[in-house]
Coordinates of C-alpha atoms in Angstrom, one line a residue:
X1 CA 81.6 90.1 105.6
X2 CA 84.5 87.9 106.3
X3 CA 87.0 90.6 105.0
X4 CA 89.4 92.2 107.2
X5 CA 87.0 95.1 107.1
X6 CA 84.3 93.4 108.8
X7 CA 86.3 90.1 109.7
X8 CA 83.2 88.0 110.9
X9 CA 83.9 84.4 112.3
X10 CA 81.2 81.7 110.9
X11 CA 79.5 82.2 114.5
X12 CA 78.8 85.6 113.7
X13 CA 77.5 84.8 110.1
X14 CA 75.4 82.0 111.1
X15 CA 73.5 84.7 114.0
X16 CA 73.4 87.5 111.1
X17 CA 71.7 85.6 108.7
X18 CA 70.9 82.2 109.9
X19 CA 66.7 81.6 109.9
X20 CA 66.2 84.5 107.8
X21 CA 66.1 83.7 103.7
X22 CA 63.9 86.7 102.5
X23 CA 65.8 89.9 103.4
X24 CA 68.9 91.2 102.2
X25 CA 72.1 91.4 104.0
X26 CA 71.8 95.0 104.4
X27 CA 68.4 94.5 105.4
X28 CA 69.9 92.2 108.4
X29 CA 72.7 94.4 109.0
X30 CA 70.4 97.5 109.7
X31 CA 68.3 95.2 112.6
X32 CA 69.4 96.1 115.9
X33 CA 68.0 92.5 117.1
X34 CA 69.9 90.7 114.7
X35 CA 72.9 93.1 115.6
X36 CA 72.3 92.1 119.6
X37 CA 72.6 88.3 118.5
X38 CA 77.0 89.3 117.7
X39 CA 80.2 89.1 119.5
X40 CA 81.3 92.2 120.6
X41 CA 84.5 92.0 117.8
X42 CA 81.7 91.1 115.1
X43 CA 79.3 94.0 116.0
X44 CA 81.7 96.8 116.1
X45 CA 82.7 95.6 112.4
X46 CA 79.6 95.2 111.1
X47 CA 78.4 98.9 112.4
X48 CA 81.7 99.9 110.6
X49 CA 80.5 98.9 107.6
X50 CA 77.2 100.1 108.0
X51 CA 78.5 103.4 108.7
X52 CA 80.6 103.3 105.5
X53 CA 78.0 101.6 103.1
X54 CA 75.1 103.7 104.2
X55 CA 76.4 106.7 101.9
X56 CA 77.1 104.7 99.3
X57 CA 73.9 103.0 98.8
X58 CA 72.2 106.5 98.3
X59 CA 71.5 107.7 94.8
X60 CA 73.6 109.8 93.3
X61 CA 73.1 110.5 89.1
X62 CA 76.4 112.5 89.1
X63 CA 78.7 109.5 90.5
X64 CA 79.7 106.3 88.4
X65 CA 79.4 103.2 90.1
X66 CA 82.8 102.3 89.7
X67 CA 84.0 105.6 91.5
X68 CA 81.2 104.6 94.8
X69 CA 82.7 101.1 94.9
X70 CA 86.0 102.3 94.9
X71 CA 85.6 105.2 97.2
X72 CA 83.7 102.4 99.7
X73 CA 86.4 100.1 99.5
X74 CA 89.4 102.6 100.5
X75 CA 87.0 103.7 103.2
X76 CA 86.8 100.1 104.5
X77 CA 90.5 99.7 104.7
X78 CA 91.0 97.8 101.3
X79 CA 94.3 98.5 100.3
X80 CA 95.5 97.8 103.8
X81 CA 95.8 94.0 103.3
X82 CA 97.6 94.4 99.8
X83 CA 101.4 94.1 99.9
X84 CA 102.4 93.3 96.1
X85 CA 101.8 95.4 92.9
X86 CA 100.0 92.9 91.2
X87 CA 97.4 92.7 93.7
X88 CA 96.6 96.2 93.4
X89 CA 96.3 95.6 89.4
X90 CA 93.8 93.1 89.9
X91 CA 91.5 95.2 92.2
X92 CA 91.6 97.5 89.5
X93 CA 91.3 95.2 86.8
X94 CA 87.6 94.0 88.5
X95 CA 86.8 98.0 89.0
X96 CA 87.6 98.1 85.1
X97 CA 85.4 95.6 84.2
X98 CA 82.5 97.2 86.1
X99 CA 83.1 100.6 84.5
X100 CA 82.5 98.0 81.3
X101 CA 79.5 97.0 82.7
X102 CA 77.3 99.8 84.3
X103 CA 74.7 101.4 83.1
X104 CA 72.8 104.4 84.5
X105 CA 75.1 103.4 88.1
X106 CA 73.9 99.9 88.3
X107 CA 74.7 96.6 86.8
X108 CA 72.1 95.3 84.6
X109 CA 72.5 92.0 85.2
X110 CA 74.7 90.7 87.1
X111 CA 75.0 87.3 85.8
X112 CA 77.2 89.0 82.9
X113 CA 79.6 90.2 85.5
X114 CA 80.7 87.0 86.9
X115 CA 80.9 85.4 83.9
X116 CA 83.0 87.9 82.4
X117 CA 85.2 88.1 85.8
X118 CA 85.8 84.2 85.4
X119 CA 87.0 85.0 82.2
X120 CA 89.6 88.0 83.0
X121 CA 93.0 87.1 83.5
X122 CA 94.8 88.3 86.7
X123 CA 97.9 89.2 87.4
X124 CA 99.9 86.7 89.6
X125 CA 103.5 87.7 92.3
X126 CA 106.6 87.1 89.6
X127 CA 107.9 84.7 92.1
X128 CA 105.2 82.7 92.2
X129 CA 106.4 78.8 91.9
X130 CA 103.2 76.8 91.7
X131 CA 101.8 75.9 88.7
X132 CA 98.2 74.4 87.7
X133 CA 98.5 72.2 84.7
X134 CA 96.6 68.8 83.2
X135 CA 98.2 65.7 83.1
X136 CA 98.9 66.0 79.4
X137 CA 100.9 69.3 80.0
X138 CA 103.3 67.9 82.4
X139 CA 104.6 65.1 80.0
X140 CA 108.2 65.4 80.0
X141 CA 108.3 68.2 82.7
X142 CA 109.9 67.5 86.2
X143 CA 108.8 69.6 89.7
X144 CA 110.1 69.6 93.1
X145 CA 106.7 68.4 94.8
X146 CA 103.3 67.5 92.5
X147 CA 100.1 67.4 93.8
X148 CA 97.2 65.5 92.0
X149 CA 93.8 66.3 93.3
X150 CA 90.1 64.8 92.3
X151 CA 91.3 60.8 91.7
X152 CA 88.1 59.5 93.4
X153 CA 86.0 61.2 90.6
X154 CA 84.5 59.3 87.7
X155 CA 85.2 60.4 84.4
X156 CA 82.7 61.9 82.1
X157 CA 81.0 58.8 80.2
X158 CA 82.5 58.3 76.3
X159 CA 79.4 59.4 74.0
X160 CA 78.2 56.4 72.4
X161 CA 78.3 56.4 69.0
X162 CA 76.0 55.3 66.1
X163 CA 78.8 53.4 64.4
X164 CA 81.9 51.8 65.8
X165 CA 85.3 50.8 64.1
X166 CA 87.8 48.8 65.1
X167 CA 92.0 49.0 63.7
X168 CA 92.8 45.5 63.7
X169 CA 96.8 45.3 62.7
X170 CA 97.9 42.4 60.6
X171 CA 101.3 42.1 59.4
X172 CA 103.6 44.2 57.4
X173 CA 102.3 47.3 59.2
X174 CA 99.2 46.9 57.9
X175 CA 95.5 47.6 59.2
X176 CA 92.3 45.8 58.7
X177 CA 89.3 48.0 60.0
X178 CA 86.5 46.4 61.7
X179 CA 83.1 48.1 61.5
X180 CA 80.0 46.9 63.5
X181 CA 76.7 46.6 61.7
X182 CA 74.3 49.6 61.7
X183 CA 70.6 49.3 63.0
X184 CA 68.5 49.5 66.1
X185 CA 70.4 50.5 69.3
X186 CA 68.7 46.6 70.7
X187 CA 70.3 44.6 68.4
X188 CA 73.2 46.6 68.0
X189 CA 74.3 46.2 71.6
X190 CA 73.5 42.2 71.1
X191 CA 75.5 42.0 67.7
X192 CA 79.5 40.4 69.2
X193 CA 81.3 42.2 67.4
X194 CA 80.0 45.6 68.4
X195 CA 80.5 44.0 71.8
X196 CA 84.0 43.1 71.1
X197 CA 84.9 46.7 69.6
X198 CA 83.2 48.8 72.4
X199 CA 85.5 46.9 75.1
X200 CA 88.6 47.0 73.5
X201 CA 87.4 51.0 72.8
X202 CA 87.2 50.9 76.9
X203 CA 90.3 48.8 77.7
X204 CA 92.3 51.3 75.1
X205 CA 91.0 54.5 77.4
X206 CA 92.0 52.5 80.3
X207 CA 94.9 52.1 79.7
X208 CA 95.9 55.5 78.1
X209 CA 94.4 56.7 81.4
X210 CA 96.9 54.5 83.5
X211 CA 99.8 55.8 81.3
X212 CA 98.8 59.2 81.9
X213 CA 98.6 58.5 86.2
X214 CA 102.6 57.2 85.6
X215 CA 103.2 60.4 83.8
X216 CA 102.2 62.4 86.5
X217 CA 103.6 60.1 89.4
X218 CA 107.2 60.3 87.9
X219 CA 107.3 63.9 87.8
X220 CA 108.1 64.4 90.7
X221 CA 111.5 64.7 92.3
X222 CA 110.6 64.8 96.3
X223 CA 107.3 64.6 97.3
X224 CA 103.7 63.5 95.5
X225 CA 101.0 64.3 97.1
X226 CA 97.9 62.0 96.5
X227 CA 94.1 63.2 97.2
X228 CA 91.0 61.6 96.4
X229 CA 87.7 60.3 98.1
X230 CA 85.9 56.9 98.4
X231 CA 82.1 56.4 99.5
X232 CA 81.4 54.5 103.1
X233 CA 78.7 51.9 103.6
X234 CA 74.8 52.6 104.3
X235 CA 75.3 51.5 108.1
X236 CA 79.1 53.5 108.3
X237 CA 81.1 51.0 109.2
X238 CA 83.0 50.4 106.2
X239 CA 85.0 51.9 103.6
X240 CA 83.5 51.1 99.7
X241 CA 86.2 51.0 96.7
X242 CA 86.3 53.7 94.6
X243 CA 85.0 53.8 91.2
X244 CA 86.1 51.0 88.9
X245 CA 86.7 54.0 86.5
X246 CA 88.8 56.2 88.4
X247 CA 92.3 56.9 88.6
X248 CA 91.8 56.0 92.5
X249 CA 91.1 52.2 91.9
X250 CA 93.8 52.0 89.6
X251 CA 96.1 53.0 92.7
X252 CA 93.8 51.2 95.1
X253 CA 96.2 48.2 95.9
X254 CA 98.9 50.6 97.2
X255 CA 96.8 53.1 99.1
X256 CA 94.1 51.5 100.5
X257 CA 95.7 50.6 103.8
X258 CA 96.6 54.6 104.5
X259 CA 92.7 54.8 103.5
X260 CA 91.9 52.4 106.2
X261 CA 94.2 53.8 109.0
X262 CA 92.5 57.3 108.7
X263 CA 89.1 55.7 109.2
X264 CA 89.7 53.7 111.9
X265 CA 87.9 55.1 115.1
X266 CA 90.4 57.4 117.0
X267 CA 91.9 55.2 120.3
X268 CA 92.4 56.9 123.7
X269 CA 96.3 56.7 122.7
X270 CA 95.5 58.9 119.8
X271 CA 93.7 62.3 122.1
X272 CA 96.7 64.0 121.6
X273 CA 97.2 63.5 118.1
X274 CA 96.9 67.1 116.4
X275 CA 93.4 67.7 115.0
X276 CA 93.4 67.3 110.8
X277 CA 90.3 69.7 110.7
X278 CA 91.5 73.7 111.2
X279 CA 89.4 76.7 111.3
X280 CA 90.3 78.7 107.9
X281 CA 92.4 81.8 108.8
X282 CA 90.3 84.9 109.7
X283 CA 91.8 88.4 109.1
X284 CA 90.7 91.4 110.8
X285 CA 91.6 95.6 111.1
X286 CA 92.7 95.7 114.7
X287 CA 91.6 99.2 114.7
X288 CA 89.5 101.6 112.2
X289 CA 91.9 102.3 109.3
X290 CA 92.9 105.3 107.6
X291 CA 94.4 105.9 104.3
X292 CA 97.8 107.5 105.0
X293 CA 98.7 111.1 103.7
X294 CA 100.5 111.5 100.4
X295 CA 103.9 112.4 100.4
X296 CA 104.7 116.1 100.6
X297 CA 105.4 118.1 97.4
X298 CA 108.5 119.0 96.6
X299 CA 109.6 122.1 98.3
X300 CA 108.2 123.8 101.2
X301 CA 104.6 123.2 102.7
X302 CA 102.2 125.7 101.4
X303 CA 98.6 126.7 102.5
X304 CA 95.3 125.7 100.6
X305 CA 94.9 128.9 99.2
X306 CA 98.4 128.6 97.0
X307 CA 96.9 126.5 95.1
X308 CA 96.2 127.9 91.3
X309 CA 92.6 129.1 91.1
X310 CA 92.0 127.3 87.7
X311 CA 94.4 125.9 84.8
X312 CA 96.4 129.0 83.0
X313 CA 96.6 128.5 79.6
X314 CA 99.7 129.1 78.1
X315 CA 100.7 130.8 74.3
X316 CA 97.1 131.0 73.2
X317 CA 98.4 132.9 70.3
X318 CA 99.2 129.4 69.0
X319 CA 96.9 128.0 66.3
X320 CA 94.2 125.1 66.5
X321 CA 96.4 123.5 63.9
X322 CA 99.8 124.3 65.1
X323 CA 98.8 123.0 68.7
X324 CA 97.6 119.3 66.9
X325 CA 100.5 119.1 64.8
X326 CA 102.7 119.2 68.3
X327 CA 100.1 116.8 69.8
X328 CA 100.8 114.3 67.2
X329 CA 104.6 115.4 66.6
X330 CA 105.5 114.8 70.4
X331 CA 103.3 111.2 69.8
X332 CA 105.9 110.3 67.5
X333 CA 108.9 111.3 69.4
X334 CA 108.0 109.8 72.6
X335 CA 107.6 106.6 71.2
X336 CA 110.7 106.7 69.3
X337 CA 112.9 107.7 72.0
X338 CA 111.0 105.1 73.8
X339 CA 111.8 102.3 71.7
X340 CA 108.5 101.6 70.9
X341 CA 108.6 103.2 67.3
X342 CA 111.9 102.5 65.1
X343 CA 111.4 105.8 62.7
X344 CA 113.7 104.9 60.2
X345 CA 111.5 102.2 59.4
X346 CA 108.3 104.6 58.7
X347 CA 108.1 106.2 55.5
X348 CA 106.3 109.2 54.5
X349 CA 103.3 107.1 53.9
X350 CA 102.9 105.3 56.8
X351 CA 103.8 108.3 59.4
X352 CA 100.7 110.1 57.5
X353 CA 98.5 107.3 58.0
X354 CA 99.1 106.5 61.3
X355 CA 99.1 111.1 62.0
X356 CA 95.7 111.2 60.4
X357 CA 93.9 108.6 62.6
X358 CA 95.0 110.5 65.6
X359 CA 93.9 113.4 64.0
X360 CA 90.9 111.9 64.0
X361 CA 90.2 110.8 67.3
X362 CA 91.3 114.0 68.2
X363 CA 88.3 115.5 66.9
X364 CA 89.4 117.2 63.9
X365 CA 87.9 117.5 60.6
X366 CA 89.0 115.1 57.9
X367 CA 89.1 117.8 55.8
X368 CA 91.3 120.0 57.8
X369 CA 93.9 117.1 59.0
X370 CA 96.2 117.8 55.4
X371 CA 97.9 120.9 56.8
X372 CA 98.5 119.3 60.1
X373 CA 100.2 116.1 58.8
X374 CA 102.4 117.8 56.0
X375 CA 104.1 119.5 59.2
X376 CA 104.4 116.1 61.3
X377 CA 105.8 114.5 58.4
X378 CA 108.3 117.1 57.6
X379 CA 109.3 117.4 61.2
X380 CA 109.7 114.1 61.9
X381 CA 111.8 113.4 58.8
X382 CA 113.8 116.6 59.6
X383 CA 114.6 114.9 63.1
X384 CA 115.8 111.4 61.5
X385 CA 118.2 113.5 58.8
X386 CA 119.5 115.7 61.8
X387 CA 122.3 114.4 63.9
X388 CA 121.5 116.0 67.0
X389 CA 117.6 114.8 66.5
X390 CA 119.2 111.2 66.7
X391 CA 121.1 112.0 69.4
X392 CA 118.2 113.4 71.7
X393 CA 116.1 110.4 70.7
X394 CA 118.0 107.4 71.1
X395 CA 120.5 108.0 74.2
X396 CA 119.6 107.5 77.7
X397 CA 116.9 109.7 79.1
X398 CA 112.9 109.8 79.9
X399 CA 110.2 111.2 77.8
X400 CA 107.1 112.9 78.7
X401 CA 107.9 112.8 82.3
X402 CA 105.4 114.6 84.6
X403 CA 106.3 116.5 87.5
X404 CA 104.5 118.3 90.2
X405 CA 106.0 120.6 93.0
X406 CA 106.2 124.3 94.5
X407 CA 107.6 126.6 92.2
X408 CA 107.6 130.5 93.5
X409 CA 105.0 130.0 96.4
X410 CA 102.8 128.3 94.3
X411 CA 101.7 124.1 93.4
X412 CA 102.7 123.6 89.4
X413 CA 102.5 120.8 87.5
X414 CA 104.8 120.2 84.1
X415 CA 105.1 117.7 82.0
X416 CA 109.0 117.7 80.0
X417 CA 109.2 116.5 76.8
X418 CA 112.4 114.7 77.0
X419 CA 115.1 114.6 79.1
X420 CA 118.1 113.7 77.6
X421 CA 121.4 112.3 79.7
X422 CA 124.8 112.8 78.0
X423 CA 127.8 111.3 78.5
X424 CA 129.3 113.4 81.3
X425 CA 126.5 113.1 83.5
X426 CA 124.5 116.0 82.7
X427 CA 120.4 116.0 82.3
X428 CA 119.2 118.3 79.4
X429 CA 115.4 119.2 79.6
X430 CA 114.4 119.4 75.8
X431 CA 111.4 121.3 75.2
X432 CA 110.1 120.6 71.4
X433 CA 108.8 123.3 69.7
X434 CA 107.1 122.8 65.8
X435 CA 107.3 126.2 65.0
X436 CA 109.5 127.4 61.4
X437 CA 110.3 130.8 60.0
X438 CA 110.9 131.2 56.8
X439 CA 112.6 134.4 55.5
X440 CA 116.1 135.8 56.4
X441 CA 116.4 136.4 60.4
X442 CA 117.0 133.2 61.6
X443 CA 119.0 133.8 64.4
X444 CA 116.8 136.9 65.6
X445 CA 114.3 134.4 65.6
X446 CA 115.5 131.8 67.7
X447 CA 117.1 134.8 70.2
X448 CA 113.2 136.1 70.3
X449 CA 112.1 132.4 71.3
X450 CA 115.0 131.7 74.1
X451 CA 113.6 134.8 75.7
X452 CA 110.1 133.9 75.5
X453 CA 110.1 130.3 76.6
X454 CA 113.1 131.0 79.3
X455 CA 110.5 131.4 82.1
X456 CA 108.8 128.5 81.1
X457 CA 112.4 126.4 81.4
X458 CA 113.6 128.1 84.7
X459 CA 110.0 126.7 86.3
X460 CA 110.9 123.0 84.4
X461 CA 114.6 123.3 85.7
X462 CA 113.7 124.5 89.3
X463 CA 110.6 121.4 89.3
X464 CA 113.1 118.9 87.8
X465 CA 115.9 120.4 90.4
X466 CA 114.0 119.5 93.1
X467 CA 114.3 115.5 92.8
X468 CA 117.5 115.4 91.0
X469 CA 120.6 116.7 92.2
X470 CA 122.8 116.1 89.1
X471 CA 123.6 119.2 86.9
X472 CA 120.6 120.1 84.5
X473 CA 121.0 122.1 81.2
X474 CA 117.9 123.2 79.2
X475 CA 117.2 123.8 75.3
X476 CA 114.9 124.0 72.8
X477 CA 114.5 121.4 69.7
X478 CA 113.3 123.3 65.8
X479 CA 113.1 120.3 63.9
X480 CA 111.7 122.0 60.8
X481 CA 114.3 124.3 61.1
X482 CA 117.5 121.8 62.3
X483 CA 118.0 124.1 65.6
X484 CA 118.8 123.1 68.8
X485 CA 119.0 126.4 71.2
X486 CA 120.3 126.4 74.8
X487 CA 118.0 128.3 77.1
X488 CA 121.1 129.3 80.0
X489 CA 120.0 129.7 83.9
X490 CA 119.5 133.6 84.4
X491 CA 119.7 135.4 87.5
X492 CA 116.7 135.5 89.6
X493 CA 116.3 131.9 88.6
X494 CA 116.1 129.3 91.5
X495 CA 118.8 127.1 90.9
X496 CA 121.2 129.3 89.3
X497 CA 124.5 130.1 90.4

């Protein structure tokens, strides 16, 4: 309620829900009296919201809840507030974590949600300069202005243990322990020499506690900023000292007259003094917002119905296995040319192993995945033996690059296996193809594929055309059979000259 979205004020909170601790907010928010009780600003908001929650709170089996949430909160205007990419990751980090969560489009409980937000890490602006440490981490660190915050509190109470020691040095480096007798808590506490170790215990925490304070004193180099509180007495008129424990009493001599001066009454010389206390910032939509429209295609503007009826499948005449070994083959390419995946480093071995358990989660048969991973491995070790294979891998370029614009009056989307920038500037668009033919007829083979896949190019070339202006070549890549064909612009294709 006090997002931009809504962008109440604590008046208008207080006269939505103040006197009223059985309904829910929605409950309140649906009461035209309650409504009537608003500012103008705050009314207007909240039937906003109501407006945009209501469908939202319906139920609908079909719908995640993470896909209502979201859909509410680009209704509401969230994204307008965001300026960074990192805050948009972290709204979708939470949406992630209640995808997690649900069940049946609700949260179970909702206890397990917070705890696991508190737990998620979140991305933070790369230029961020503050940093939130202990005392111990700042040893030897230095920073332009530190600010230490709680040094009123007391510190949580050392447990009190059933037996004490004591080091007691003697010379020649030398130790001595001294150990206080064991028996009832009574006459432990009375025994002297428990007495003796438990204070010196004390005064040893004391003072590693006051070398600590120095340690984050000094690290400053401009400014330190000191905050902490201190009780007042029964009738108000006085300030009490802070905790005998505290890192505030151990400061207390320097800083108690600043503590004084700010509770001294205010004089009539002091009126225009600027007022400590400010109302927290309140953000609001000046008006209703509306996501904006996506850019426009690439190409011209083109009525709904251009828009493909369903997918086309393409080459169905391929094979279940022959269309998983170029699932898998690609895999291993991408990540190569990528970085990601050094493939001289793989053997045989491991590029099975690793083929097979994509094969798996793929859905195919353990028994059938022997076929399949025989070709990846030979194609992949066909690429790292072939010169031009290393050349399309490790030069400049993009992989898997997807790609959606108007090809021949109609919306297409293509995904390029590789794109592959030489040294004069030029942009090949390398489709990889597994197939192999074994016989005589090579070349009739490969003339029979450049004419078949040609189409296929002169739609990636036009796409790829469209948002790149340097000069683009296309080929196909064999690596079973160490060929790399040149599929040439034609006429009647878009681009060609």
């Amino acid at each position: 309620l006090r997002a931009p979205w809504a962008g109440l004020d604590w008046q208008d909170l207080h006269a939505l829900v103040g006197g009223d601790a059985e309904r829910t907010v929605w409950e309140l928010i649906t009461d035209e009296h309650r409504l009537a009780r608003l500012s103008a600003a705050g009314r207007a908001g909240l039937v906003r919201l109501r407006d945009r929650l209501a469908p939202e709170l319906r139920p609908q089996p079909d719908e995640s809840l993470r896909t209502r949430v979201e859909r509410l909160w680009l209704a509401l205007g969230g994204p307008a507030p965001l300026t960074a990419a990192h805050e948009f990751e972290n709204v979708y980090r939470y949406l992630d974590t209640l995808a997690a969560l649900e069940s049946g489009g609700t949260i179970p409980d909702i206890t397990t949600l917070e705890e696991m937000l508190d737990i998620e890490r979140v991305s933070s602006s790369a230029d961020s300069r503050v940093q939130v440490m202990t005392m111990h981490r700042a040893k030897g660190l230095q920073f332009e202005h530190v600010m230490l915050y709680g040094l009123g509190r007391t510190p949580a109470r050392t447990e009190r243990r059933v037996l004490s020691w004591f080091d007691m040095p003697e010379g020649r480096g030398a130790v001595e322990k001294v150990i206080s007798p064991v028996g009832p808590r009574a006459e432990v506490e009375a025994d002297p020499i428990h007495r003796f170790i438990e204070r010196s215990l004390a005064a040893r925490e004391s003072e590693e506690s006051a070398r600590l304070l120095y340690v984050a004193c000094t690290r400053a180099r401009q400014s330190l900023h000191l905050v902490g509180h201190v009780g007042v007495a029964k009738d108000g008129s006085t300030l009490r000292s802070p905790a005998s424990s505290s890192l505030l009493a151990m400061l207390w001599p320097a800083v108690r007259p600043a503590y004084e001066a700010a509770f001294e009454p205010v004089t009539g010389d002091a009126v225009d003094e600027p007022d400590p206390f400010r109302q927290p910032l309140l953000k609001r939509h000046a008006k209703p917002w509306h996501m904006a429209k996506p850019e426009p295609l690439p190409g011209v503007d083109l009525p709904p119905s251009a828009l493909p009826d369903k997918a086309r499948v393409d080459y169905d005449w391929v094979g279940a296995g022959a269309r998983f070994a170029g699932t898998v083959l690609h895999r291993w390419l991408q990540l190569a040319s990528s970085g990601r995946v050094a493939l001289g480093g793989l053997d045989a071995q491991a590029l099975a192993e690793q083929s097979r358990c994509w094969l798996l989660e793929a859905g195919v048969a353990p028994d059938r995945t022997g076929p399949i991973i025989e070709r990846v491995v030979a194609a992949v070790e066909a690429t790292k033996r072939d010169p031009r294979g290393r050349w399309l891998l490790a030069g400049e370029g993009v992989s898997e690059y997807a790609l959606t614009g108007v090809y021949q009056g109609r919306i297409e989307s293509v995904v390029l296996d590789r794109v592959r920038i030489d040294e004069d500037g030029t942009h090949w668009i390398v489709d990889y193809k597994t197939g192999s033919h074994e016989g005589g007829g090579r070349d009739a083979f490969l003339a029979a594929e450049v004419e078949r896949y040609a189409p296929q190019l002169a739609r990636y070339r036009a796409l790829y055309g469209a948002v790149c202006p340097a000069p683009v070549r296309c080929a196909l890549y064999y690596p079973l059979l160490g060929a790399f064909v040149e599929v040439p612009a034609r006429p009647g294709d878009p681009d060609h000259d």
